[in-house]
CSV table of C-alpha atoms and ligand atoms in Angstrom, one decimal:
chain,number,residue,atom,x,y,z
A,20,UNK,CA,0.0,0.0,0.0
A,21,UNK,CA,1.1,3.5,-0.6
A,22,UNK,CA,1.2,6.5,1.7
A,23,UNK,CA,1.8,10.3,1.4
A,24,UNK,CA,4.4,12.1,3.4
A,25,UNK,CA,3.8,15.8,3.7
A,26,UNK,CA,6.1,18.4,5.4
A,27,UNK,CA,3.9,21.1,6.9
A,28,UNK,CA,3.9,24.8,7.6
A,29,UNK,CA,4.0,25.4,3.8
A,30,UNK,CA,3.1,28.4,1.8
A,31,UNK,CA,1.5,27.7,-1.5
A,32,UNK,CA,1.7,29.9,-4.6
A,33,UNK,CA,1.0,30.0,-8.3
A,34,UNK,CA,-1.8,28.3,-10.2
A,35,UNK,CA,-3.5,24.9,-10.3
A,36,UNK,CA,-5.6,23.5,-13.1
A,37,UNK,CA,-8.8,21.6,-12.2
A,38,UNK,CA,-9.7,18.3,-13.9
A,39,UNK,CA,-13.0,17.1,-15.2
A,40,UNK,CA,-15.6,16.2,-12.5
A,41,UNK,CA,-15.5,12.5,-11.4
A,42,UNK,CA,-19.2,12.7,-10.3
A,43,UNK,CA,-20.3,14.1,-13.7
A,44,UNK,CA,-18.2,11.7,-15.7
A,45,UNK,CA,-19.5,8.5,-13.9
A,46,UNK,CA,-23.2,9.0,-14.9
A,47,UNK,CA,-22.1,10.3,-18.3
A,48,UNK,CA,-20.2,7.0,-19.0
A,49,UNK,CA,-23.4,5.2,-17.9
A,50,UNK,CA,-25.4,7.3,-20.3
A,51,UNK,CA,-23.3,5.9,-23.2
A,52,UNK,CA,-25.4,2.7,-22.8
A,53,UNK,CA,-28.3,4.7,-24.2
A,54,UNK,CA,-26.4,5.4,-27.4
A,55,UNK,CA,-26.1,3.6,-30.7
A,56,UNK,CA,-22.9,5.5,-31.7
A,57,UNK,CA,-19.3,5.8,-30.4
A,58,UNK,CA,-18.9,8.9,-28.2
A,59,UNK,CA,-15.7,10.8,-27.5
A,60,UNK,CA,-15.8,12.3,-24.0
A,61,UNK,CA,-13.0,14.7,-23.2
A,62,UNK,CA,-11.7,16.4,-20.1
A,63,UNK,CA,-12.1,13.0,-18.4
A,64,UNK,CA,-10.4,12.9,-15.0
A,65,UNK,CA,-7.6,10.3,-14.7
A,66,UNK,CA,-8.8,8.8,-11.4
A,67,UNK,CA,-9.3,5.2,-10.2
A,68,UNK,CA,-13.2,5.4,-10.1
A,69,UNK,CA,-13.3,6.3,-13.8
A,70,UNK,CA,-11.1,3.4,-14.7
A,71,UNK,CA,-13.3,1.1,-12.5
A,72,UNK,CA,-16.4,2.3,-14.4
A,73,UNK,CA,-14.6,1.7,-17.7
A,74,UNK,CA,-13.8,-1.8,-16.6
A,75,UNK,CA,-17.5,-2.3,-15.9
A,76,UNK,CA,-18.4,-1.1,-19.4
A,77,UNK,CA,-15.8,-3.5,-20.8
A,78,UNK,CA,-17.3,-6.4,-18.8
A,79,UNK,CA,-20.7,-5.6,-20.1
A,80,UNK,CA,-19.5,-5.9,-23.7
A,81,UNK,CA,-18.8,-2.2,-24.5
A,82,UNK,CA,-15.4,-1.0,-25.7
A,83,UNK,CA,-13.3,2.1,-24.9
A,84,UNK,CA,-10.1,3.8,-26.2
A,85,UNK,CA,-8.1,6.3,-24.2
A,86,UNK,CA,-6.4,9.2,-25.9
A,87,UNK,CA,-4.9,11.9,-23.6
A,88,UNK,CA,-7.8,13.2,-21.6
A,89,UNK,CA,-10.4,11.8,-24.1
A,90,UNK,CA,-12.1,8.5,-24.0
A,91,UNK,CA,-14.0,7.0,-26.9
A,92,UNK,CA,-16.8,4.7,-25.7
A,93,UNK,CA,-18.8,2.4,-27.9
A,94,UNK,CA,-21.6,0.4,-26.3
A,95,UNK,CA,-23.4,-0.6,-29.5
A,96,UNK,CA,-22.4,-4.2,-29.0
A,97,UNK,CA,-23.0,-4.3,-25.2
A,98,UNK,CA,-24.8,-7.6,-24.4
A,99,UNK,CA,-24.1,-8.5,-20.8
A,100,UNK,CA,-26.6,-7.0,-18.4
A,101,UNK,CA,-25.1,-8.0,-15.1
A,102,UNK,CA,-22.9,-5.7,-12.9
A,103,UNK,CA,-21.2,-8.2,-10.7
A,104,UNK,CA,-20.2,-7.9,-7.0
A,105,UNK,CA,-16.4,-7.7,-7.7
A,106,UNK,CA,-16.9,-4.3,-9.3
A,107,UNK,CA,-19.9,-2.9,-7.4
A,108,UNK,CA,-18.2,-3.6,-4.0
A,109,UNK,CA,-15.3,-1.3,-5.1
A,110,UNK,CA,-17.6,1.4,-6.5
A,111,UNK,CA,-21.2,2.1,-5.5
A,112,UNK,CA,-21.7,4.3,-8.6
A,113,UNK,CA,-22.0,1.1,-10.5
A,114,UNK,CA,-25.7,1.2,-9.6
A,115,UNK,CA,-25.9,3.9,-12.4
A,116,UNK,CA,-26.0,1.2,-15.1
A,117,UNK,CA,-29.3,-0.1,-13.7
A,118,UNK,CA,-31.6,2.6,-15.3
A,119,UNK,CA,-30.0,2.6,-18.8
A,120,UNK,CA,-29.5,-1.2,-19.1
A,121,UNK,CA,-33.0,-1.9,-17.9
A,122,UNK,CA,-34.5,0.6,-20.3
A,123,UNK,CA,-32.5,-0.7,-23.3
A,124,UNK,CA,-32.6,-4.5,-22.7
A,125,UNK,CA,-35.7,-4.9,-20.6
A,126,UNK,CA,-33.8,-6.5,-17.7
A,127,UNK,CA,-30.7,-5.8,-15.6
A,128,UNK,CA,-28.9,-7.4,-12.6
A,129,UNK,CA,-26.8,-5.3,-10.3
A,130,UNK,CA,-25.1,-6.6,-7.2
A,131,UNK,CA,-26.6,-4.7,-4.2
A,132,UNK,CA,-24.1,-2.1,-3.0
A,133,UNK,CA,-23.5,-2.7,0.7
A,134,UNK,CA,-23.0,0.0,3.3
A,135,UNK,CA,-20.0,2.3,2.9
A,136,UNK,CA,-17.6,4.3,5.1
A,137,UNK,CA,-19.9,7.4,5.1
A,138,UNK,CA,-23.2,5.8,5.8
A,139,UNK,CA,-25.7,3.2,4.9
A,140,UNK,CA,-26.5,4.7,1.5
A,141,UNK,CA,-29.5,2.7,0.5
A,142,UNK,CA,-30.7,2.6,-3.2
A,143,UNK,CA,-34.4,2.2,-2.4
A,144,UNK,CA,-35.3,5.4,-4.1
A,145,UNK,CA,-33.7,4.3,-7.4
A,146,UNK,CA,-35.7,1.1,-7.2
A,147,UNK,CA,-39.0,2.8,-6.3
A,148,UNK,CA,-38.7,5.2,-9.3
A,149,UNK,CA,-38.0,2.3,-11.7
A,150,UNK,CA,-40.9,0.3,-10.3
A,151,UNK,CA,-43.2,3.3,-10.9
A,152,UNK,CA,-42.1,3.0,-14.5
A,153,UNK,CA,-43.2,-0.6,-14.7
A,154,UNK,CA,-40.1,-2.5,-13.6
A,155,UNK,CA,-40.5,-5.6,-11.5
A,156,UNK,CA,-37.7,-5.8,-9.0
A,157,UNK,CA,-36.6,-8.7,-6.8
A,158,UNK,CA,-33.6,-9.0,-4.5
A,159,UNK,CA,-32.1,-12.4,-5.0
A,160,UNK,CA,-28.8,-13.7,-3.6
A,161,UNK,CA,-27.5,-10.2,-3.0
A,162,UNK,CA,-28.5,-9.0,-6.5
A,163,UNK,CA,-31.1,-6.5,-7.7
A,164,UNK,CA,-32.9,-8.3,-10.4
A,165,UNK,CA,-34.9,-5.8,-12.4
A,166,UNK,CA,-37.1,-6.7,-15.4
A,167,UNK,CA,-39.6,-4.8,-17.6
A,168,UNK,CA,-40.7,-7.4,-20.2
A,169,UNK,CA,-42.9,-4.8,-21.9
A,170,UNK,CA,-40.4,-2.0,-21.6
A,171,UNK,CA,-40.5,0.9,-19.2
A,172,UNK,CA,-43.4,3.4,-19.3
A,173,UNK,CA,-43.2,7.1,-18.5
A,174,UNK,CA,-44.6,7.8,-15.0
A,175,UNK,CA,-44.8,10.6,-12.4
A,176,UNK,CA,-42.1,10.1,-9.8
A,177,UNK,CA,-42.0,12.1,-6.6
A,178,UNK,CA,-38.7,11.5,-4.7
A,179,UNK,CA,-39.2,11.4,-0.9
A,180,UNK,CA,-35.6,12.7,-0.6
A,181,UNK,CA,-33.4,14.6,-3.0
A,182,UNK,CA,-31.1,11.9,-4.5
A,183,UNK,CA,-28.3,12.6,-7.0
A,184,UNK,CA,-27.8,9.0,-8.2
A,185,UNK,CA,-31.6,8.3,-8.0
A,186,UNK,CA,-32.3,11.3,-10.2
A,187,UNK,CA,-29.6,10.2,-12.7
A,188,UNK,CA,-30.8,6.6,-12.9
A,189,UNK,CA,-34.4,7.8,-13.5
A,190,UNK,CA,-33.4,10.4,-16.1
A,191,UNK,CA,-31.5,7.8,-18.1
A,192,UNK,CA,-34.3,5.2,-17.8
A,193,UNK,CA,-36.9,7.8,-18.8
A,194,UNK,CA,-34.9,8.7,-21.9
A,195,UNK,CA,-35.6,5.3,-23.5
A,196,UNK,CA,-39.0,4.7,-21.8
A,197,UNK,CA,-42.3,4.9,-23.6
A,198,UNK,CA,-44.0,8.3,-23.0
A,199,UNK,CA,-43.6,11.1,-20.5
A,200,UNK,CA,-41.8,10.9,-17.2
A,201,UNK,CA,-42.1,13.7,-14.7
A,202,UNK,CA,-39.6,13.8,-11.8
A,203,UNK,CA,-40.6,15.9,-8.8
A,204,UNK,CA,-38.0,16.8,-6.2
A,205,UNK,CA,-35.2,16.0,-8.6
A,206,UNK,CA,-31.6,16.8,-7.6
A,207,UNK,CA,-30.2,20.0,-9.3
A,208,UNK,CA,-26.5,19.4,-9.0
A,209,UNK,CA,-24.4,20.7,-12.0
A,210,UNK,CA,-23.5,17.0,-12.7
A,211,UNK,CA,-27.3,16.3,-13.3
A,212,UNK,CA,-27.6,19.4,-15.4
A,213,UNK,CA,-24.8,18.2,-17.7
A,214,UNK,CA,-26.3,14.7,-17.9
A,215,UNK,CA,-29.7,16.1,-18.9
A,216,UNK,CA,-28.1,18.5,-21.5
A,217,UNK,CA,-26.2,15.7,-23.1
A,218,UNK,CA,-29.3,13.6,-23.4
A,219,UNK,CA,-31.3,16.6,-24.7
A,220,UNK,CA,-28.6,17.3,-27.3
A,221,UNK,CA,-29.2,13.8,-28.5
A,222,UNK,CA,-32.8,14.7,-29.3
A,223,UNK,CA,-34.7,13.7,-26.2
A,224,UNK,CA,-37.0,16.5,-25.0
A,225,UNK,CA,-36.2,17.4,-21.3
A,226,UNK,CA,-37.9,20.3,-19.7
A,227,UNK,CA,-36.9,21.9,-16.4
A,228,UNK,CA,-33.2,21.2,-16.5
A,229,UNK,CA,-31.5,22.6,-13.4
A,230,UNK,CA,-34.9,22.7,-11.5
A,231,UNK,CA,-36.5,20.2,-9.2
A,232,UNK,CA,-39.1,19.3,-11.8
A,233,UNK,CA,-37.9,17.4,-14.9
A,234,UNK,CA,-40.2,16.4,-17.7
A,235,UNK,CA,-38.7,13.8,-20.1
A,236,UNK,CA,-40.2,12.5,-23.3
A,237,UNK,CA,-38.9,9.0,-23.8
A,238,UNK,CA,-37.9,7.5,-27.2
A,239,UNK,CA,-39.6,4.1,-26.6
A,240,UNK,CA,-36.3,2.1,-26.8
A,241,UNK,CA,-34.9,3.9,-29.8
A,242,UNK,CA,-31.2,4.3,-29.0
A,243,UNK,CA,-29.8,7.8,-29.0
A,244,UNK,CA,-27.1,9.5,-31.1
A,245,UNK,CA,-25.1,11.2,-28.4
A,246,UNK,CA,-22.7,13.9,-29.6
A,247,UNK,CA,-19.1,14.2,-28.4
A,248,UNK,CA,-18.6,16.5,-25.4
A,249,UNK,CA,-16.3,17.7,-22.5
A,250,UNK,CA,-16.9,16.8,-18.9
A,251,UNK,CA,-17.6,19.9,-16.7
A,252,UNK,CA,-14.8,20.9,-14.2
A,253,UNK,CA,-14.8,19.2,-10.8
A,254,UNK,CA,-16.3,21.7,-8.3
A,255,UNK,CA,-15.2,19.6,-5.3
A,256,UNK,CA,-11.6,19.3,-6.5
A,257,UNK,CA,-11.7,23.1,-7.1
A,258,UNK,CA,-13.1,23.6,-3.6
A,259,UNK,CA,-10.4,21.4,-2.1
A,260,UNK,CA,-7.6,23.5,-3.6
A,261,UNK,CA,-9.4,26.7,-2.5
A,262,UNK,CA,-9.4,25.3,1.0
A,263,UNK,CA,-5.7,24.4,0.6
A,264,UNK,CA,-5.0,28.1,-0.2
A,265,UNK,CA,-7.1,29.2,2.7
A,266,UNK,CA,-5.6,26.8,5.3
A,267,UNK,CA,-2.0,27.8,4.3
A,268,UNK,CA,-3.1,31.5,4.0
A,269,UNK,CA,-1.7,31.7,0.5
A,270,UNK,CA,-2.6,33.4,-2.7
A,271,UNK,CA,-3.6,30.7,-5.2
A,272,UNK,CA,-5.3,30.9,-8.6
A,273,UNK,CA,-7.5,28.0,-9.5
A,274,UNK,CA,-8.0,27.6,-13.2
A,275,UNK,CA,-10.5,25.8,-15.4
A,276,UNK,CA,-13.5,26.1,-13.1
A,277,UNK,CA,-17.1,27.3,-13.4
A,278,UNK,CA,-17.3,29.9,-10.6
A,279,UNK,CA,-21.2,29.6,-10.6
A,280,UNK,CA,-20.8,26.0,-9.4
A,281,UNK,CA,-18.6,27.2,-6.5
A,282,UNK,CA,-21.0,29.8,-5.0
A,283,UNK,CA,-21.7,28.0,-1.7
A,284,UNK,CA,-17.9,27.4,-1.2
A,285,UNK,CA,-17.0,30.9,-2.1
A,286,UNK,CA,-19.6,32.3,0.2
A,287,UNK,CA,-18.4,30.3,3.2
A,288,UNK,CA,-14.7,31.3,2.5
A,289,UNK,CA,-15.9,34.9,2.3
A,290,UNK,CA,-17.6,34.4,5.7
A,291,UNK,CA,-14.3,33.2,7.0
A,292,UNK,CA,-12.7,36.5,5.9
A,293,UNK,CA,-11.1,35.4,2.6
A,294,UNK,CA,-11.3,37.6,-0.5
A,295,UNK,CA,-12.0,35.5,-3.6
A,296,UNK,CA,-11.3,37.1,-7.0
A,297,UNK,CA,-13.4,35.7,-9.8
A,298,UNK,CA,-13.2,35.8,-13.6
A,299,UNK,CA,-14.9,33.7,-16.2
A,300,UNK,CA,-12.9,30.4,-15.7
A,301,UNK,CA,-10.9,30.9,-12.6
A,302,UNK,CA,-11.0,31.9,-8.9
A,303,UNK,CA,-8.2,33.3,-6.9
A,304,UNK,CA,-8.1,32.9,-3.1
A,305,UNK,CA,-6.3,35.8,-1.3
A,306,UNK,CA,-4.6,35.6,2.1
A,307,UNK,CA,-6.3,37.1,5.1
A,308,UNK,CA,-5.3,38.8,8.4
A,309,UNK,CA,-7.5,36.6,10.5
A,310,UNK,CA,-9.5,33.4,9.7
A,311,UNK,CA,-13.0,33.8,11.1
A,312,UNK,CA,-15.0,30.8,12.4
A,313,UNK,CA,-18.0,29.6,10.4
A,314,UNK,CA,-21.3,27.7,10.7
A,315,UNK,CA,-22.0,25.2,8.0
A,316,UNK,CA,-25.0,23.0,7.3
A,317,UNK,CA,-24.5,20.5,4.4
A,318,UNK,CA,-27.4,20.2,2.0
A,319,UNK,CA,-28.3,19.6,-1.6
A,320,UNK,CA,-27.0,21.9,-4.4
A,321,UNK,CA,-27.1,24.9,-4.6
A,322,UNK,CA,-26.5,24.7,-0.8
A,323,UNK,CA,-23.2,23.7,0.9
A,324,UNK,CA,-22.0,20.3,-0.4
A,325,UNK,CA,-21.4,17.4,1.9
A,326,UNK,CA,-18.4,16.6,-0.3
A,327,UNK,CA,-16.7,19.8,1.1
A,328,UNK,CA,-17.5,19.3,4.7
A,329,UNK,CA,-14.3,17.5,5.8
A,330,UNK,CA,-12.1,20.1,4.0
A,331,UNK,CA,-13.8,23.0,5.8
A,332,UNK,CA,-13.4,21.2,9.1
A,333,UNK,CA,-9.7,21.1,8.5
A,334,UNK,CA,-9.8,24.8,7.7
A,335,UNK,CA,-11.9,25.6,10.8
A,336,UNK,CA,-9.1,24.2,13.0
A,337,UNK,CA,-7.2,27.4,12.0
A,338,UNK,CA,-10.0,29.9,12.6
A,339,UNK,CA,-10.0,32.3,15.5
A,340,UNK,CA,-13.0,31.0,17.4
A,341,UNK,CA,-15.5,28.2,17.3
A,342,UNK,CA,-17.1,26.8,14.2
A,343,UNK,CA,-19.9,24.3,13.7
A,344,UNK,CA,-20.6,21.8,11.0
A,345,UNK,CA,-24.0,20.1,10.8
A,346,UNK,CA,-23.8,17.1,8.4
A,347,UNK,CA,-27.4,16.5,7.2
A,348,UNK,CA,-26.8,14.1,4.2
A,349,UNK,CA,-24.8,11.1,5.5
A,350,UNK,CA,-25.1,9.7,9.0
A,351,UNK,CA,-21.5,8.6,9.3
A,352,UNK,CA,-19.4,11.2,7.5
A,353,UNK,CA,-17.2,12.3,10.4
A,354,UNK,CA,-14.6,9.5,10.2
A,355,UNK,CA,-11.9,12.2,9.7
A,356,UNK,CA,-12.6,13.7,13.2
A,357,UNK,CA,-10.6,11.1,15.0
A,358,UNK,CA,-7.7,11.5,12.6
A,359,UNK,CA,-7.8,15.3,13.0
A,360,UNK,CA,-7.8,14.8,16.8
A,361,UNK,CA,-4.5,12.8,16.3
A,362,UNK,CA,-3.1,15.9,14.6
A,363,UNK,CA,-4.0,17.9,17.7
A,364,UNK,CA,-7.3,19.5,16.6
A,365,UNK,CA,-9.9,20.4,19.2
A,366,UNK,CA,-13.2,19.0,17.8
A,367,UNK,CA,-16.3,17.7,19.7
A,368,UNK,CA,-18.9,15.6,18.1
A,369,UNK,CA,-22.5,15.5,19.1
A,370,UNK,CA,-24.6,13.4,16.8
A,371,UNK,CA,-24.4,15.0,13.4
A,372,UNK,CA,-22.9,18.2,14.6
A,373,UNK,CA,-19.2,18.9,15.0
A,374,UNK,CA,-17.9,21.8,17.0
A,375,UNK,CA,-14.4,22.9,16.1
A,376,UNK,CA,-12.4,25.1,18.4
A,377,UNK,CA,-9.7,26.8,16.4
A,378,UNK,CA,-8.3,29.1,19.1
A,379,UNK,CA,-5.3,26.8,19.7
A,380,UNK,CA,-4.8,26.4,16.0
A,381,UNK,CA,-1.6,24.4,16.0
A,382,UNK,CA,-1.6,21.0,14.4
A,383,UNK,CA,1.3,18.6,14.8
A,384,UNK,CA,2.3,16.2,12.1
A,385,UNK,CA,1.9,12.4,12.8
A,386,UNK,CA,0.6,9.2,11.2
A,387,UNK,CA,-3.0,9.4,10.1
A,388,UNK,CA,-5.3,7.1,8.1
A,389,UNK,CA,-7.5,8.0,5.2
A,390,UNK,CA,-11.0,6.7,5.6
A,391,UNK,CA,-12.9,7.9,2.5
A,392,UNK,CA,-12.2,10.2,-0.4
A,393,UNK,CA,-13.1,13.6,1.1
A,394,UNK,CA,-11.9,12.7,4.6
A,395,UNK,CA,-8.5,12.0,3.0
A,396,UNK,CA,-8.3,15.4,1.4
A,397,UNK,CA,-9.0,17.0,4.7
A,398,UNK,CA,-6.0,15.2,6.1
A,399,UNK,CA,-3.8,16.5,3.2
A,400,UNK,CA,-5.0,20.0,4.0
A,401,UNK,CA,-4.3,19.6,7.7
A,402,UNK,CA,-0.8,18.2,6.9
A,403,UNK,CA,0.0,21.3,4.9
A,404,UNK,CA,-0.2,23.5,8.0
A,405,UNK,CA,0.8,21.0,10.7
A,406,UNK,CA,4.2,21.4,12.3
A,407,UNK,CA,6.6,18.7,11.1
A,408,UNK,CA,5.9,15.7,9.0
A,409,UNK,CA,2.5,13.9,8.5
A,410,UNK,CA,2.2,10.5,6.9
A,411,UNK,CA,-1.2,9.7,5.4
A,412,UNK,CA,-1.9,6.0,5.0
A,413,UNK,CA,-4.4,4.2,2.8
A,414,UNK,CA,-4.3,6.9,0.1
A,415,UNK,CA,-6.1,4.7,-2.4
A,416,UNK,CA,-9.1,6.6,-1.2
A,417,UNK,CA,-7.6,9.8,-2.6
A,418,UNK,CA,-6.7,8.2,-5.9
A,419,UNK,CA,-10.3,7.4,-6.5
A,420,UNK,CA,-11.2,11.0,-7.0
A,421,UNK,CA,-8.2,13.4,-7.1
A,422,UNK,CA,-6.1,13.4,-10.3
A,423,UNK,CA,-2.4,13.7,-9.8
A,424,UNK,CA,-2.8,15.1,-6.3
A,425,UNK,CA,0.9,15.1,-5.4
A,426,UNK,CA,1.9,16.5,-8.8
A,427,UNK,CA,-0.6,19.4,-8.5
A,428,UNK,CA,0.4,20.1,-4.9
A,429,UNK,CA,4.1,19.9,-5.7
A,430,UNK,CA,3.7,22.4,-8.5
A,431,UNK,CA,2.2,25.0,-6.1
A,432,UNK,CA,4.9,24.6,-3.5
A,433,UNK,CA,3.8,21.8,-1.2
A,434,UNK,CA,6.4,19.3,0.1
A,435,UNK,CA,4.6,16.1,-0.7
A,436,UNK,CA,5.8,12.7,-1.8
A,437,UNK,CA,4.4,9.2,-2.2
A,438,UNK,CA,6.0,6.1,-0.7
A,439,UNK,CA,5.3,2.4,-0.5
A,440,UNK,CA,4.6,1.0,3.0
B,501,EPZ,C1,-23.6,11.4,-4.9
B,501,EPZ,O1,-23.8,10.2,-4.2
B,501,EPZ,C2,-22.1,11.6,-5.0
B,501,EPZ,N1,-21.6,10.4,-5.7
B,501,EPZ,C3,-21.5,11.7,-3.6
B,501,EPZ,O2,-20.1,11.9,-3.8
B,501,EPZ,C4,-22.1,12.9,-2.9
B,501,EPZ,O3,-21.7,12.9,-1.6
B,501,EPZ,C5,-23.7,12.7,-2.9
B,501,EPZ,O4,-24.2,12.5,-4.2
B,501,EPZ,C6,-24.4,13.9,-2.2
B,501,EPZ,O5,-24.1,15.0,-2.9
B,501,EPZ,C7,-21.6,10.4,-7.1
B,501,EPZ,O6,-22.1,11.4,-7.7
B,501,EPZ,C8,-21.0,9.3,-7.8
B,501,EPZ,P1,-27.6,10.7,-2.9
B,501,EPZ,P2,-25.3,9.5,-4.2
B,501,EPZ,O7,-28.4,9.6,-3.6
B,501,EPZ,O8,-25.9,9.7,-5.5
B,501,EPZ,C9,-30.1,9.0,0.7
B,501,EPZ,C10,-17.8,11.8,-3.3
B,501,EPZ,O9,-17.0,12.0,-2.3
B,501,EPZ,N2,-30.7,8.0,-0.3
B,501,EPZ,O10,-27.8,12.1,-3.4
B,501,EPZ,O11,-25.1,8.1,-3.7
B,501,EPZ,C11,-28.6,8.7,1.0
B,501,EPZ,O12,-28.4,7.7,1.9
B,501,EPZ,C12,-19.2,11.3,-3.0
B,501,EPZ,O13,-17.5,12.1,-4.4
B,501,EPZ,C13,-31.6,7.1,0.2
B,501,EPZ,O14,-32.1,7.2,1.3
B,501,EPZ,O15,-26.0,10.4,-3.1
B,501,EPZ,C14,-28.2,10.1,1.4
B,501,EPZ,O16,-28.5,10.3,2.8
B,501,EPZ,C15,-19.4,10.3,-2.0
B,501,EPZ,N3,-32.1,6.2,-0.8
B,501,EPZ,C16,-29.1,11.1,0.6
B,501,EPZ,O17,-30.2,10.3,0.1
B,501,EPZ,C17,-31.7,6.2,-2.0
B,501,EPZ,O18,-32.2,5.4,-2.8
B,501,EPZ,C18,-28.4,11.6,-0.7
B,501,EPZ,O19,-27.8,10.6,-1.4
B,501,EPZ,C19,-30.7,7.1,-2.4
B,501,EPZ,C20,-30.2,8.0,-1.5
């Protein structure tokens, strides 16, 4: 296994380029199952989760070719309809093939994703939506077995909870269903907007893109002609580098971003007394005289993202005063707290609320363990300001979602290197 060694008390400077969004790319790869043509997707992040999803496409009978940051995917000969446990257990996003495969082939089998490090994460809402469209779903030997012998029919779906993956699966299923599907309480994340736009550009009528009510006119199993496109920038990777600038109190320009997607992050950094300069495709974080504490509640887009909660907790350890973070989406997304305590942070947990006292504000380097993707990035940020050396173990979590993390951090002045245990 590999680990990262970071020497702290660093100042960062210069510019960093953000990669394509992992969480946009995953459903977009799944959407290629709806197509009859080869599609070239560019600005693909080079991260482990994308490679895992491509492996799944390969196992299902599709093909792919990589060329720089572009990947050409052809699912026209896809024939296998089962996403097996060996892949699903390593990546829950595999569930995203359920909607498109079921809509195209009339049946699909996906291993049930188990719980995960950040919470139980059930998929009941995905299944309920597909059932409303006529699917018959059984759970057998740990597999979701879905069938729709007469095809999926358009339906009215009201989500009990806002679900990113549930909305994505339903949109993809609705694109090939027979008739009109209305999704009420749909998720509005930029990743969903891009998925809807790509499907709409392939000729499927979708109204309400970017709102909580989507109306989709299905093609009744006629496969789509999806045009080539670029993946949108990763707003969470961008937010992570913004927090890296803030925690080290450095000036850093973050390029190739969509500032509109970063509004909640920018607004919280401003509350913490950072000035953020913006232009069309970049944001620059400016140093501050004093980092102010902040109160954060995680919620759906356009609110503050749960995927940035851990990084802001690391930052709050450097604020003058007491901050709070209320995690509302996942019941177990505080695994980083015990590791931050090992670095000397003063954090108290009460249910889903963390209180961070930053007045002491000195962290001391030590050995810590990454527990999930974003928790790991919080440890990297903390290590940048900690006194001495921090070793972050189990960094395979980071590799799932951050492209060339040590290369990008080294380029902006961090002292970071990867070693084998
Ligand atoms: C997506 O997960 C992201 N993953 C997550 O990114 C992100 O944290 C999450 O959305 C919230 O923004 C991808 O896009 C691949 P949800 P997803 O369905 O789709 C509950 C990262 O670090 N729920 O919106 O799985 C669920 O338990 C990550 O990149 C049900 O109860 O999230 C949670 O409490 C990890 N039943 C809430 O809804 C369901 O059927 C939101 O989950 C589905 C979800």
